[in-house]
Every structure is written in structure tokens, then in C-alpha cells.
XYZ file of C-alpha atoms in Angstrom:
574
model
C 157.624 -29.613 144.632
C 158.317 -33.149 145.717
C 155.825 -35.851 146.907
C 157.666 -35.689 150.301
C 157.256 -31.883 150.690
C 153.563 -32.423 149.586
C 153.082 -34.606 152.735
C 154.016 -31.808 155.006
C 150.926 -29.507 153.920
C 147.922 -29.870 156.337
C 145.666 -32.581 155.219
C 142.815 -30.149 154.693
C 144.809 -28.179 152.068
C 146.042 -31.423 150.169
C 142.322 -31.720 148.964
C 141.646 -29.832 145.927
C 138.037 -29.694 146.589
C 138.549 -27.909 149.767
C 140.821 -25.330 148.141
C 138.238 -24.822 145.531
C 135.487 -24.517 148.058
C 137.689 -21.733 149.847
C 138.013 -20.043 146.626
C 134.245 -19.966 145.850
C 133.475 -18.861 149.456
C 135.736 -15.843 148.946
C 133.766 -14.722 145.833
C 130.922 -13.423 147.929
C 127.598 -14.061 149.363
C 126.455 -17.600 148.244
C 122.687 -16.237 147.777
C 124.183 -13.588 145.530
C 126.201 -15.800 143.526
C 123.102 -18.110 142.990
C 120.804 -15.167 141.978
C 123.241 -13.623 139.331
C 121.218 -12.708 136.463
C 122.735 -11.826 133.123
C 126.201 -10.541 133.787
C 127.231 -7.843 131.278
C 130.623 -6.187 131.310
C 132.133 -3.601 129.059
C 135.466 -2.058 128.724
C 138.737 -1.539 126.687
C 141.351 -3.912 125.357
C 144.938 -2.928 124.160
C 147.717 -5.077 123.025
C 150.986 -4.629 124.665
C 153.585 -2.664 122.514
C 150.928 -1.929 119.995
C 149.153 1.417 119.888
C 145.660 0.368 118.922
C 142.979 0.459 121.484
C 139.686 -1.751 121.001
C 136.652 -2.521 123.148
C 134.977 -5.532 124.581
C 131.506 -6.528 125.694
C 130.711 -9.799 127.468
C 127.097 -11.139 128.140
C 126.685 -14.287 130.126
C 123.100 -15.352 130.862
C 122.163 -17.762 133.530
C 120.878 -20.475 131.178
C 124.293 -20.900 129.465
C 123.585 -18.365 126.552
C 126.727 -16.215 126.218
C 128.316 -13.781 123.894
C 131.872 -12.466 124.125
C 133.024 -9.655 121.555
C 136.371 -7.848 120.959
C 136.422 -5.014 118.193
C 139.259 -3.103 116.885
C 139.108 -0.623 114.143
C 139.406 -2.029 110.678
C 139.391 -5.709 111.669
C 136.365 -8.047 111.834
C 135.121 -8.166 115.499
C 136.175 -11.375 117.554
C 133.038 -13.153 118.519
C 132.498 -16.088 120.566
C 128.946 -16.923 121.082
C 126.206 -19.635 121.890
C 122.424 -19.558 121.936
C 122.453 -22.617 124.178
C 122.441 -25.089 121.298
C 124.542 -23.735 118.639
C 128.220 -22.580 119.333
C 130.170 -20.417 116.980
C 133.126 -18.035 116.587
C 133.862 -15.334 113.979
C 136.532 -13.055 113.262
C 139.680 -12.791 111.123
C 139.382 -16.436 110.687
C 135.727 -16.165 109.251
C 132.841 -18.080 110.763
C 133.587 -21.511 112.529
C 130.641 -23.597 113.929
C 131.970 -25.246 117.050
C 131.481 -28.832 118.352
C 133.284 -31.214 120.468
C 136.139 -30.058 122.447
C 136.240 -26.667 120.817
C 132.684 -25.956 122.002
C 133.567 -27.550 125.491
C 136.299 -25.046 125.885
C 134.034 -22.104 125.242
C 131.574 -23.576 127.832
C 134.298 -23.476 130.444
C 135.394 -19.880 129.298
C 131.838 -18.782 129.695
C 131.502 -20.497 133.004
C 134.519 -18.757 134.366
C 132.805 -15.356 133.408
C 129.970 -15.841 135.816
C 131.592 -17.847 138.434
C 129.615 -21.168 137.672
C 130.654 -23.926 140.243
C 133.771 -25.733 138.830
C 131.926 -29.089 139.308
C 129.605 -28.188 136.434
C 132.301 -28.021 133.719
C 135.289 -30.073 135.291
C 135.369 -33.896 135.766
C 137.955 -33.617 138.720
C 140.736 -31.419 140.016
C 144.341 -32.460 141.088
C 146.690 -30.507 143.239
C 150.030 -30.164 141.291
C 151.798 -28.335 144.117
C 152.963 -25.001 144.943
C 154.487 -22.415 142.696
C 155.154 -18.487 142.093
C 152.828 -16.587 139.887
C 154.496 -13.057 139.930
C 155.190 -12.196 143.437
C 152.349 -14.516 144.760
C 152.829 -17.910 146.354
C 150.058 -20.072 144.681
C 148.624 -23.564 144.728
C 148.681 -25.107 141.388
C 145.541 -27.202 140.264
C 145.161 -29.453 137.252
C 141.576 -29.060 136.182
C 140.195 -31.994 134.080
C 137.449 -31.015 131.850
C 134.332 -32.923 131.241
C 134.050 -34.346 127.778
C 131.731 -32.820 125.384
C 128.941 -35.411 125.830
C 128.701 -34.874 129.452
C 127.988 -31.059 128.648
C 125.345 -31.950 126.240
C 127.640 -31.182 123.045
C 128.066 -32.950 119.852
C 131.421 -35.013 120.107
C 133.772 -35.081 117.103
C 134.605 -38.639 116.277
C 138.303 -39.390 116.919
C 138.945 -36.161 118.502
C 141.672 -36.049 121.317
C 141.030 -34.153 124.414
C 143.101 -30.978 125.132
C 145.551 -30.875 128.062
C 143.876 -30.060 131.346
C 143.113 -26.473 132.240
C 145.233 -25.082 135.108
C 144.026 -22.745 138.012
C 146.292 -20.888 140.347
C 145.007 -20.108 143.688
C 146.627 -17.550 146.127
C 148.358 -19.683 149.127
C 146.917 -17.489 151.747
C 143.593 -15.799 150.507
C 142.758 -18.811 147.900
C 141.819 -16.005 145.514
C 142.025 -16.986 141.869
C 145.157 -15.494 140.581
C 145.166 -17.112 137.093
C 143.755 -19.633 134.746
C 145.151 -21.471 131.821
C 142.649 -22.862 129.146
C 143.308 -24.403 125.778
C 140.685 -22.985 123.405
C 140.334 -22.040 119.723
C 140.709 -18.340 118.618
C 139.568 -17.063 115.263
C 142.395 -16.973 112.648
C 144.674 -18.786 115.181
C 143.225 -22.253 115.928
C 143.927 -23.912 119.394
C 145.959 -21.727 121.568
C 146.909 -21.877 125.242
C 145.100 -18.815 126.744
C 146.670 -17.622 130.117
C 144.385 -15.126 132.100
C 145.943 -13.216 135.017
C 143.268 -11.604 137.188
C 143.596 -8.564 139.339
C 141.633 -5.549 140.721
C 138.865 -7.594 142.346
C 135.797 -5.632 143.039
C 132.532 -6.350 144.700
C 129.439 -5.733 142.634
C 125.929 -6.703 144.092
C 127.547 -8.845 146.703
C 129.900 -10.670 144.227
C 133.546 -10.087 143.593
C 134.720 -9.704 139.852
C 138.329 -9.052 138.463
C 138.278 -5.674 136.793
C 141.724 -6.368 135.080
C 142.742 -9.253 133.068
C 146.102 -9.866 131.287
C 145.496 -12.441 128.413
C 148.606 -14.165 126.787
C 148.342 -16.525 123.979
C 150.222 -17.919 121.111
C 153.537 -19.979 121.059
C 156.581 -18.858 123.022
C 158.346 -17.378 120.027
C 155.165 -15.465 118.945
C 153.154 -14.428 121.975
C 150.486 -11.927 122.189
C 149.457 -9.964 125.276
C 146.139 -8.158 125.846
C 145.586 -5.896 128.766
C 141.820 -5.949 129.333
C 140.217 -3.334 131.659
C 136.455 -3.597 132.724
C 134.787 -0.107 132.828
C 131.395 -1.185 133.941
C 129.765 -4.476 135.139
C 126.048 -5.418 135.767
C 124.874 -8.531 137.299
C 121.140 -8.328 136.030
C 121.439 -6.619 132.537
C 118.523 -6.619 130.331
C 119.849 -6.480 126.829
C 117.660 -5.344 123.907
C 116.488 -8.203 121.730
C 118.171 -11.493 121.708
C 121.868 -10.851 121.267
C 122.654 -14.427 121.453
C 121.268 -15.300 118.061
C 123.436 -15.952 114.980
C 124.376 -13.053 112.748
C 123.874 -13.135 108.854
C 127.345 -14.596 108.458
C 126.493 -17.563 110.545
C 123.576 -18.252 108.618
C 125.728 -18.169 105.543
C 128.297 -20.518 106.936
C 125.254 -23.004 108.083
C 123.933 -22.870 104.674
C 127.183 -23.571 103.045
C 127.678 -26.581 105.494
C 124.255 -27.790 104.644
C 124.890 -27.355 100.867
C 128.139 -29.417 100.961
C 129.849 -26.446 99.356
C 133.556 -26.407 99.654
C 135.007 -23.999 102.285
C 137.766 -22.669 100.024
C 135.213 -21.448 97.414
C 136.265 -17.695 96.990
C 132.729 -16.539 96.862
C 133.546 -13.447 94.502
C 131.024 -10.583 94.870
C 130.771 -6.893 94.167
C 130.879 -4.611 97.147
C 131.147 -1.098 98.184
C 134.123 0.088 100.184
C 135.374 3.352 101.572
C 138.939 4.600 100.710
C 141.365 3.625 103.426
C 144.320 5.229 104.626
C 147.478 3.382 104.719
C 151.079 3.429 105.615
C 153.172 1.697 102.925
C 156.340 1.015 101.348
C 156.563 0.709 97.586
C 159.447 -1.402 95.697
C 160.058 -3.502 92.699
C 161.388 -6.922 93.168
C 161.766 -10.214 91.291
C 158.814 -12.645 91.690
C 161.035 -15.103 93.736
C 161.910 -12.174 96.256
C 158.332 -11.215 97.085
C 158.014 -13.102 100.462
C 161.579 -11.815 101.442
C 160.508 -8.044 100.736
C 157.282 -8.532 102.678
C 159.290 -9.982 105.673
C 161.373 -6.786 105.655
C 158.536 -4.229 104.813
C 155.718 -5.276 107.430
C 157.991 -4.839 110.553
C 159.380 -1.695 109.034
C 155.979 -0.183 108.683
C 154.774 -1.407 112.030
C 157.966 -0.103 113.621
C 157.269 3.475 112.198
C 153.716 3.491 113.336
C 154.869 2.645 116.891
C 157.289 5.487 116.785
C 154.662 7.908 115.521
C 152.014 6.642 117.824
C 149.657 5.982 114.965
C 147.042 3.182 115.530
C 146.621 0.455 112.902
C 143.326 0.114 111.585
C 143.315 -3.217 109.529
C 145.315 -6.196 108.620
C 148.664 -6.004 106.369
C 148.213 -5.744 102.649
C 149.856 -6.069 99.576
C 148.841 -4.348 96.400
C 150.268 -5.253 92.858
C 150.691 -2.284 90.612
C 152.408 -4.304 87.718
C 153.390 -7.847 86.913
C 156.195 -8.900 84.780
C 159.953 -9.790 84.998
C 159.807 -7.576 87.990
C 156.721 -7.003 90.291
C 155.806 -3.293 91.237
C 154.106 -3.693 94.597
C 153.104 -1.667 97.611
C 152.862 -3.309 101.194
C 151.788 -2.001 104.289
C 149.209 -1.605 106.938
C 145.979 0.576 107.080
C 146.049 3.337 109.645
C 143.478 5.334 111.745
C 144.813 8.744 110.686
C 147.412 10.818 108.765
C 151.111 10.895 109.767
C 154.421 12.292 108.426
C 156.271 9.751 106.498
C 160.024 8.981 107.263
C 162.393 7.063 104.636
C 160.462 4.388 102.818
C 157.212 4.581 104.695
C 154.811 6.748 103.176
C 151.156 7.814 103.676
C 149.082 6.304 100.903
C 145.610 4.640 100.477
C 143.592 1.936 99.358
C 140.813 2.807 96.959
C 137.142 2.914 97.701
C 134.230 2.559 95.408
C 132.956 -0.501 93.702
C 135.309 -3.661 94.355
C 135.165 -7.355 93.700
C 136.199 -9.393 96.611
C 136.777 -13.000 97.476
C 138.479 -15.037 100.135
C 141.495 -17.197 99.409
C 141.792 -20.111 102.009
C 145.037 -21.943 101.761
C 148.784 -21.470 101.284
C 150.314 -18.285 99.936
C 151.869 -20.357 97.173
C 148.374 -21.015 95.777
C 147.461 -17.284 95.505
C 148.344 -16.958 91.953
C 145.466 -19.324 91.143
C 142.860 -17.337 93.026
C 144.044 -14.233 91.280
C 143.296 -15.878 87.925
C 139.974 -17.018 88.915
C 139.316 -13.394 90.299
C 140.349 -12.045 86.768
C 138.133 -14.697 85.187
C 134.988 -13.634 87.200
C 135.616 -9.960 86.592
C 135.688 -10.598 82.733
C 132.627 -13.024 83.041
C 130.521 -10.318 84.798
C 131.391 -7.669 82.080
C 133.189 -5.331 84.617
C 136.313 -3.231 83.859
C 139.331 -3.449 86.401
C 140.790 -0.205 87.716
C 144.285 -0.366 88.964
C 146.095 -3.439 90.385
C 144.465 -6.116 92.824
C 145.385 -6.270 96.314
C 145.778 -9.012 99.152
C 144.674 -8.693 102.743
C 146.200 -11.086 105.218
C 143.780 -12.031 107.953
C 145.769 -15.023 109.336
C 148.932 -14.609 111.443
C 151.137 -17.429 110.332
C 152.855 -17.308 113.612
C 149.735 -18.196 115.471
C 147.965 -20.369 112.865
C 150.886 -22.808 111.781
C 148.773 -24.825 109.287
C 149.010 -23.054 105.859
C 145.630 -24.910 104.820
C 143.753 -22.511 107.182
C 145.310 -19.212 106.174
C 142.863 -16.625 105.086
C 143.887 -13.973 102.335
C 141.205 -11.655 101.025
C 141.604 -10.570 97.414
C 140.154 -7.290 96.073
C 140.023 -5.929 92.531
C 138.597 -2.278 92.014
C 136.099 -2.198 89.104
C 134.550 0.851 87.006
C 131.147 1.846 88.378
C 128.373 -0.016 86.831
C 125.353 2.135 85.204
C 122.515 2.114 87.552
C 119.490 0.523 85.787
C 116.086 2.288 86.839
C 114.288 -0.871 87.993
C 111.065 1.150 88.851
C 110.763 2.251 85.057
C 111.676 -1.298 83.596
C 108.502 -2.697 82.003
C 107.546 -6.088 83.781
C 107.255 -9.046 81.395
C 103.631 -9.799 80.602
C 103.100 -13.444 79.824
C 105.589 -15.865 81.462
C 108.439 -16.497 78.815
C 108.551 -19.880 77.185
C 110.658 -22.249 79.310
C 109.755 -20.694 82.827
C 108.663 -23.538 85.091
C 105.263 -23.686 86.714
C 107.306 -23.866 90.368
C 109.118 -20.533 89.334
C 105.981 -19.162 88.130
C 104.342 -19.720 91.476
C 107.127 -17.726 93.065
C 105.814 -14.656 91.100
C 103.463 -14.184 94.068
C 106.209 -12.408 95.581
C 106.723 -9.693 92.736
C 106.251 -6.136 94.485
C 107.340 -4.428 97.449
C 106.872 -5.821 101.105
C 107.272 -4.199 104.438
C 108.902 -6.654 106.804
C 108.812 -6.847 110.632
C 110.176 -9.578 112.734
C 111.199 -10.706 116.166
C 109.022 -8.139 118.104
C 110.594 -5.322 115.785
C 114.029 -6.382 116.097
C 113.894 -6.634 112.401
C 112.181 -4.307 110.249
C 112.446 -2.805 106.746
C 111.495 -3.441 103.067
C 112.291 -6.061 100.299
C 111.391 -5.725 96.779
C 110.954 -8.544 94.280
C 110.959 -8.205 90.448
C 111.475 -10.280 87.182
C 114.907 -9.880 85.864
C 114.808 -8.972 82.125
C 113.823 -12.166 80.033
C 111.729 -13.501 83.072
C 113.721 -16.473 83.926
C 115.025 -15.142 87.230
C 113.474 -13.566 90.124
C 115.440 -10.735 91.954
C 114.956 -9.881 95.549
C 116.384 -6.357 96.832
C 116.880 -6.296 100.626
C 117.124 -3.209 103.000
C 116.464 -4.371 106.596
C 117.601 -3.238 110.037
C 118.406 -6.099 112.434
C 118.849 -4.348 115.729
C 121.464 -1.830 115.003
C 122.808 -3.660 112.155
C 121.708 -2.579 108.513
C 121.390 -5.522 106.114
C 121.421 -4.447 102.437
C 121.834 -6.831 99.527
C 120.349 -8.547 96.322
C 119.383 -12.097 95.719
C 119.208 -13.999 92.291
C 116.487 -16.640 92.363
C 115.796 -19.312 89.638
C 116.780 -22.493 88.253
C 120.472 -22.935 87.783
C 121.396 -23.927 83.989
C 124.677 -24.212 82.487
C 125.041 -23.082 78.836
C 123.550 -25.877 76.484
C 122.364 -27.913 79.514
C 118.912 -28.412 80.922
C 117.818 -26.347 84.003
C 118.240 -27.848 87.551
C 115.027 -29.072 89.043
C 115.060 -27.238 92.073
C 114.880 -23.485 92.402
C 117.782 -22.021 94.245
C 119.347 -18.543 94.965
C 122.475 -16.756 95.862
C 122.239 -13.690 98.219
C 125.015 -11.075 98.099
C 125.049 -8.526 101.164
C 126.659 -5.318 101.483
C 129.369 -6.679 103.784
C 130.657 -9.035 101.165
C 129.005 -12.340 102.310
C 127.200 -14.752 100.119
C 124.506 -17.223 101.246
C 122.850 -20.122 99.143
C 118.986 -21.050 99.448
C 116.737 -23.483 98.092
C 112.791 -21.900 97.362
C 109.540 -23.541 97.015
C 106.191 -22.025 96.631
C 103.140 -24.072 97.308
C 99.302 -23.583 97.405
C 99.602 -20.462 99.566
C 102.633 -21.395 101.228
C 106.347 -20.446 100.935
C 109.543 -22.472 102.188
C 113.142 -21.426 102.105
C 116.041 -23.630 103.161
C 119.394 -22.419 103.847
C 122.000 -24.486 101.745
C 119.850 -27.561 100.868
C 116.202 -28.703 101.222
C 115.663 -29.947 104.755
C 118.209 -27.829 106.328
C 118.107 -26.737 109.878
C 118.208 -22.995 108.821
C 114.581 -22.777 107.202
C 111.680 -20.443 106.798
C 108.225 -21.642 106.368
C 105.319 -19.158 105.993
C 101.580 -18.858 104.650
C 99.827 -16.283 102.654
C 96.645 -14.618 103.457
C 93.624 -15.286 101.429
C 94.360 -12.081 99.420
C 98.005 -12.929 98.846
C 98.980 -9.557 100.422
C 100.434 -10.752 103.691
C 102.899 -13.493 104.314
C 103.351 -14.843 107.998
C 105.884 -17.461 109.048
C 109.104 -17.909 110.776
C 112.892 -18.596 110.286
C 114.124 -21.415 112.414
C 117.898 -22.441 113.275
C 119.648 -24.598 115.776
C 118.822 -23.032 119.275
C 116.565 -20.161 117.892
C 114.144 -18.565 115.412
C 112.371 -15.420 114.652
C 108.651 -14.819 113.442
C 108.107 -12.573 110.494
C 105.350 -10.693 108.902
C 105.562 -9.402 105.271
C 102.848 -6.993 104.181
C 102.610 -5.923 100.328
C 102.868 -2.110 100.104
C 102.854 -1.961 96.301
C 100.853 -3.688 93.564
C 102.655 -6.570 91.867
C 103.337 -5.436 88.277
């Protein structure tokens, strides 16, 4: 639209603020808008041209705390969340702690969901002109975001501002037709998200769109999600505090605090279920591997679309044999059985005990991580069973930076004999060389009943000395809301062979979901302190024992939140 034509518009409609005021007036009663409580919406999500159907839940509180989650079978849920201070995202790209413009984009996305006034998150609006969105004539507005500092967020030095957001308003009704926002997606980095709204309905005096068509990705690799809201509440009362971080977020905070590299594979033994797959098995020269995968994955996906079987996970490659030729099997996990056709067969990935670890970086460097995996398995005294496999969590068509590609490696191992820890004799006197600091942690030996967060967390933990008495073992079995947290933690002084032990007492926790977390421990005179990552971390527990040393009360704290805990000894220390 030329500037001359723009001059022909009525003066009032040349003012972006007036257009946006008309749009807001159309949302409903001002008192109802101002009185919105926690908005909770739930429904279904479906990729166009893709048979899988997932679910979503949005929780948007008046004080800015927000959580958006999308879940598909076999894939880590995509979560975008803030507790009001800490912003994070998790999914196929792992956990990302957000700052700067990335966090600011989330603030704007959350604001859209609960109809916050545009002036709270945008510095100004500019009228671009008129355009067509589908069959609707619209005004196009460039919305210039407020910088992170003005939103109370930590800025990232040297970070450039993204392009302005775009709002399209219906020319006649001023209804919000579509919005474009630059934001980060888990496993995909910065993307332009275009949300087309329709099926507006009134709930408690306020209008909300019940259908959204979300388009993202570059023009040559776009994804389209159809989002259908099935229920919406304007004064929801969620159980517990769903805006606080999950264990994987704490693990990432601890990693950042410790200075540990993000590309550490973090190998751990986990239990997994056997997974049905659709796959093609071939033999090829090593230099032909990428060419073969570029053929196999579309072939498998095409067959699943034809037989209408939903994928249930990310693409994988399993290596049955290496040599002058590679015997490989590549495909996609599936939600159920199907009839094979040609090269595409029904197969499976094994269950049982597996060692897993995450490779972050280019595919060309995967061979080195496979070597590290084999070395770790051997060092742990484990016996490999069958060939290793890779799961590709990053779509290179969306995330173009190979340094950020995430590939999970798996190796099935023979089951380990289960030690009868209850029957193991506890060491008597402290072994030679056990430090006084570690000896003080012996107060934890025994079984403890744990409750926290007003009952949101409950279960048991058990501490015992590892044979030899130089390390303390904690076995964890807790419920955190509806999530079960199980794992084992090894606590003591790190010591390389032939070297002196480290001064601090540190630990590594391995959970049943495959996450690892590092901590620093310190027992004082009747006190216990634990820091995530390193001493002084913002993720920390501080507690005090009762006079009889059978009750420990304290609290975990982290940026923007915390939980009080009470642990009560239920078995005598041995």
C-alpha cells in the first residue's frame, strides 16, 4: 500500500493505538477482562499431513506465571514455562534456561494467551497498511517489543533485537486474525511463529479463539500445527504449583552453576520398554550412510501415512555390525502394529537395561561419542548386548546450526545382579581415610520418610555406606505431584586413581528418566546444606536436625520458588 493511499484512510484509523483499542474492546466486558484469574485451556494438537495427534495444556496466571505444554507419544513434552523469575523451555532440545530476547518473546506469547494490554509488552505499534489474510481484508501492524530490561528480565550482552512482531486485524470488526512472533522452539532455535486464530467464543464475558493454526520453520521446511481448544476456564485452581521447575530444569541449573560443559554425554544406566518400530535394514559403505538415511526416513514416513499408523518417537538408526560395510536398521517408533510393505518392516528396539547419553554437535563427530560410550560401558563392568543405536531429536531442517544438534545414544547391556542392600553388613568403625566431613554425613544413614510442599512431594529415601565406606549412597523413591522420581545418588570425595581426594564432598544423582544432576554436600553441627552444581548456587537446600537427630526440616530454594521439606527417620541407622 502506498503512502498516498494511506492518506485516504479516515484519520482515526491511521492511528494504530485506536485500531488496537477497538480490537481490545471487541474482546468483551472490560471488567471481565480485568478480573481474569488463571486461564487454563486444554485440547488437541495435530500436525498437518502427519497422523499423530497430541495434547496441549496452557496455564496463564494473573501475576505472569505461565506454563504451556504440548505432548506427543514417544517424544519429550514441549514445555515453555516461568515461575515469575526463572524462564525455561524443555523438549527435544533438552532444557534451555531463557534470558534476554528469548525470555521476552515468551512474555509476549503468554500475554497473548490471556489478553494482556498490548502496551504492557510492546514499546509502540506502527500501521504498515492493508493486506489480505486468507479471504479477510486486514490492517497490518508492526509491533515493536519492549526490550528485556523494561520487562524486568536479564539482558544478554550484545544480543540483537529480533524483527518486530506483526498483528493482523480484521478491517471491519478489528478482530485479531493472526499474529507473527519471533521466538525460540525446543530443538529448533529461533523461528517465526505465525498463529491464525478462528472460532472465537465467549467464556465468562471474554472472547477467546478456540482454533489456532500455527505455522513455523523456514519456507522450504515448514511445519503446520492445528490446535483445537476443547475446554477453557477463566478462574482455574490448579493443584500444587505447576509453574515450578521439574527435576531436569534443576539438573540444568546445577550444570550451569558447576561450569560443566553442555556437551558432556552424561552416560547413565536406565530402564526402558521395548519399542515397536517401522524400519528398513540395509548394508552400505560407511561413506554412503547419510545418503541411505536420506532415502530410508521419507520411505518409512510415507508408508506410515499410507497405513495411517502414528509415529511414536524420533527417527533412529541402529548399527548391527561395523566393518568394510555397515549393517544398519533405520526407521521410526510407531504406536501400534502394521503390515509391512516392500522394505518397510515391523521391528522393535530392545527394552531392559540400557546405557544412554546425549551427543550435542555435528553428526560427523558421533563416532567419537560412540567410542566414549563403549569406554564407559567397559569401565562400569557392563556387558553390551546387540548393537548401539542413535535417536535424532533435532530436525536439521529447522535448527540449521550443527553445533546444537542433539542425538541420543543407546547401548543395551546385560542385566546386573541385584545386590541385597538390606542384608549387606554395615561397616563398623570408619575406614582409614574417611574424612571428618564425610563422617558427619553418616547421620543420614537409614530410611527417611519425606514430605514437602504441603504434600505435593512425598515418599522415602534411604542412605547407606557403599562397600568400603568411602561413599554414601542415597536411593530415592518420591512422588512429585503425579510424577514418580526414582534414582540413586553417590556422595563422597572425588578422587582419581593415584591422586589425593578432592576437598569438597560432591555427588551425582542418576534418575530413572536418564537425567543426571551434580551437587555439593556439607553437614555441620546439626545442619545440612546441599547446593546444585557448586557451593553458593541459587539452587540450594538448607536444613536443621532435631535434638534426637531423627527429624530434618528445611527447604529447597531456586530462582523464583522453593519448597519446605520434612524428613523423618523410620528405621534405625545401622
